[in-house]
Amino acid sequence: MALMPLNLFVSHTGRSSRQHVTCRYKCGDACSKPVPNTSDNEYFGDVLAAVSRRSALKTAGIAVLAVGAGSALAACSSDGSDPVATSSTGAAPADPPTPAGMNFTAVAPNSEDAVIIPEGYRQAVVISWGDPVLPGAPVFDVNRQTAAAQRQQFGFNNDFAGLLPVEGAPNRFLLVTNHEYTTEQFMHPGYDADNPTREQFEIALAAHGLSVVEVERTPDGLRPVMGRYNRRITADTPFTVVGPAAGAELLKTPADPTGRTVLGTVNNCSGGVTPWGSILSGEENFNSYFGAPEGTPAPEGEAAERLERYGVAVEPSERKWENFDPRFDVTKTPNELNRFGYVVELNPWDPASPPIKHTALGRFKHEAATIHVADDGTVVAYTGDDERFDYMYKFVSDKKIQPGNMAHNMTILDEGTLYVAKLTSDIPADQIDGSGSLPADGKFAGAGSWIPLLRSGPNGQAESLVDGMSAQDVAVFTRFAGDKAGATKMDRPEDFEANPKTGKVYVALTNNTKRGVEGKAGPDAANPRNDNKNGQVLEITDNHTGTDFTWELLLVCGDPEAADTYFGGFDKTKVSPISCPDNLAFDSHGNLWVSTDGNALDSNDGLFAVSLDGPTRGLTKQFLTVPLGAETCGPVVTDDLVTVCVQHPGENDDNSIDDPLSRWPEGGNGTAKPSVVAVWRDNGNIGM
Ligand code: FEO
Ligand code: CA
Ligand code: CA
Ligand code: CA
């Protein structure tokens, strides 16, 4: 396929392509505001008594895992003879065979207003903003949108997607998606940001949340159907609060004196499908939904510190929801803020069941939560706090998974221990100079420990493991607990995902251009670049139910021709450029799939497959790119179908729905619409 030349729209050459309008509406303008983590906990470049990687690797649990990884690698090798990457100038005789699942022609970087897929593949939109989800939903009309219509239609800015097979119906799935945020000037013609209307506020409530849509696999992709599970969750659907913060004074409001029922969920970014068939979803930049009228005096003391650590400003919010409902006014209803920032769980198989907020997993800007089940049935949930210099967490359950027992399994995340990650490395500090140059032994690697913060038990009982904080304080103001524990300040921990084949855990660290800036943490072995524009992918070999781990960087992202990039040791002349890793997924072969958000290399964002084992470890190939201004989210990779969420197509500082950058997916005079897209190959499986 002939591709347009690059650099048609990206104005931030060498910077993330994320537009300021995206920052304002998606994350409360976090990029322009002070970094909320001002703790002075040491960064591990300072740690003298670092645990030796070699000795840590000798622990019994890790040794067993390493053997497992070796076997998985043998099973994953293919006997294909294709060159490993089409960007190479020709297959050298010594090239290792393409790994199973990655045999497609890599898509080149581009700036098309289209989803670009490999030759020989097909694509179709599954569902778009405004499409019917519930029976009787009105036909979408961008000029006559109402809140009543939006409540029955697919929401805005889909981020996470889960695809759950419907038992007994071979071609039916539940597609569960998050609707992270609204960007009103790309939704309402003539939108006046200074004077939003009540109807626009109510449309926004209805356009947030989640959608459950039954879909049918057809020769033309996935087709939505009006199934009995179809459901919309919005920013005012009642949620049940469980765990140590349920019923706490900190969660009580005039409208909910019990502190146990919260209306709605907002800014749901990524998520995870649990092994028991529910959906987890992270409430991320919830701070941006709360504000106060101009001139409102800010609180002082502890209240001020809490607002600051969570990035909440006592000023008019971007969408001005506080003008329409006092619960979004941080001075009128200060505790409402404490009711957001959790991992939520939805049972999509029971449309009448209230979704829940799990407070035992702490409160911060959860990107997602994903599950690994240990051999003994213990459940480990991994979750990152997506903010520059914030932390990585895991929760280890007391209860064991019970196959088929949804009621039991949906309580697993309420009893157990919450930990925060502290990383170490024995790489000499003078080899970590902020340039990204590899240390002498050829890779960024180290060890680490999980520091316990909170032990939660039955009926909301809990014990704080942090001096000076109560259990409820730790559950609600978890960032302070991480600070006190001396957790490692990371470059924006986004999605976590455990490899179902090897158990190794991967973390997307999107970027952090404040790394190394005066007054901020400098480089360390896991966050080795100052002014980190392109991000990295961390691989953790975790003793899942224990507290030790080892780690190394799998990818140091960016232009493969640049000296500061690393692709798992693979030949950098044969990989696709990748920038700003965000969401992660695995295929059945054990390849890691990475979607990107904010590509700083003058190309649209994309979805990439990465080989993890054997001679192709680090091979990275771009499978698709998304349209102008969009972010690639929520990848689902099955053997015969890939779906991605195309979020915020056309979102650009200089544009709006009245002057669009993108017309995707309809083209012509169409309105840019966040949508889910399916990609498949006739007569063949993905990448085989
Ligand atoms: Fe919504 Fe962490 O990206
Ligand atoms: Ca994300
Ligand atoms: Ca992101
Ligand atoms: Ca994921």
CSV table of C-alpha atoms and ligand atoms in Angstrom, one decimal, residues 18 26 159 180 267-270 284-285 365-367 386 492-494 510 582-583 597 631 647, ligand 1:
chain,number,residue,atom,x,y,z
A,18,ARG,CA,-0.5,14.5,22.2
A,26,LYS,CA,-8.3,13.7,29.2
A,159,ASP,CA,-10.4,3.2,25.7
A,180,GLU,CA,-12.8,7.4,29.3
A,267,ASN,CA,-12.2,8.7,33.2
A,268,ASN,CA,-12.1,4.9,33.0
A,269,CYS,CA,-8.9,4.3,31.1
A,270,SER,CA,-7.7,0.8,30.6
A,284,GLU,CA,-7.8,7.4,36.1
A,285,ASN,CA,-7.8,11.2,35.9
A,365,LYS,CA,-5.0,7.3,39.0
A,366,HIS,CA,-5.5,3.7,38.2
A,367,GLU,CA,-4.7,3.1,34.5
A,386,ASP,CA,-0.4,6.8,35.6
A,492,ARG,CA,4.0,7.1,34.1
A,493,PRO,CA,3.1,3.5,34.7
A,494,GLU,CA,0.3,2.6,32.3
A,510,THR,CA,4.6,5.9,28.5
A,582,ASP,CA,0.3,2.5,26.7
A,583,ASN,CA,-1.8,-0.6,26.5
A,597,ASP,CA,-0.6,7.0,22.9
A,631,GLU,CA,-4.7,7.1,20.1
A,647,GLN,CA,-9.9,7.0,20.7
B,1,FEO,FE1,-5.8,7.3,30.0
B,1,FEO,FE2,-3.0,6.4,31.3
B,1,FEO,O1,-4.0,6.9,29.8
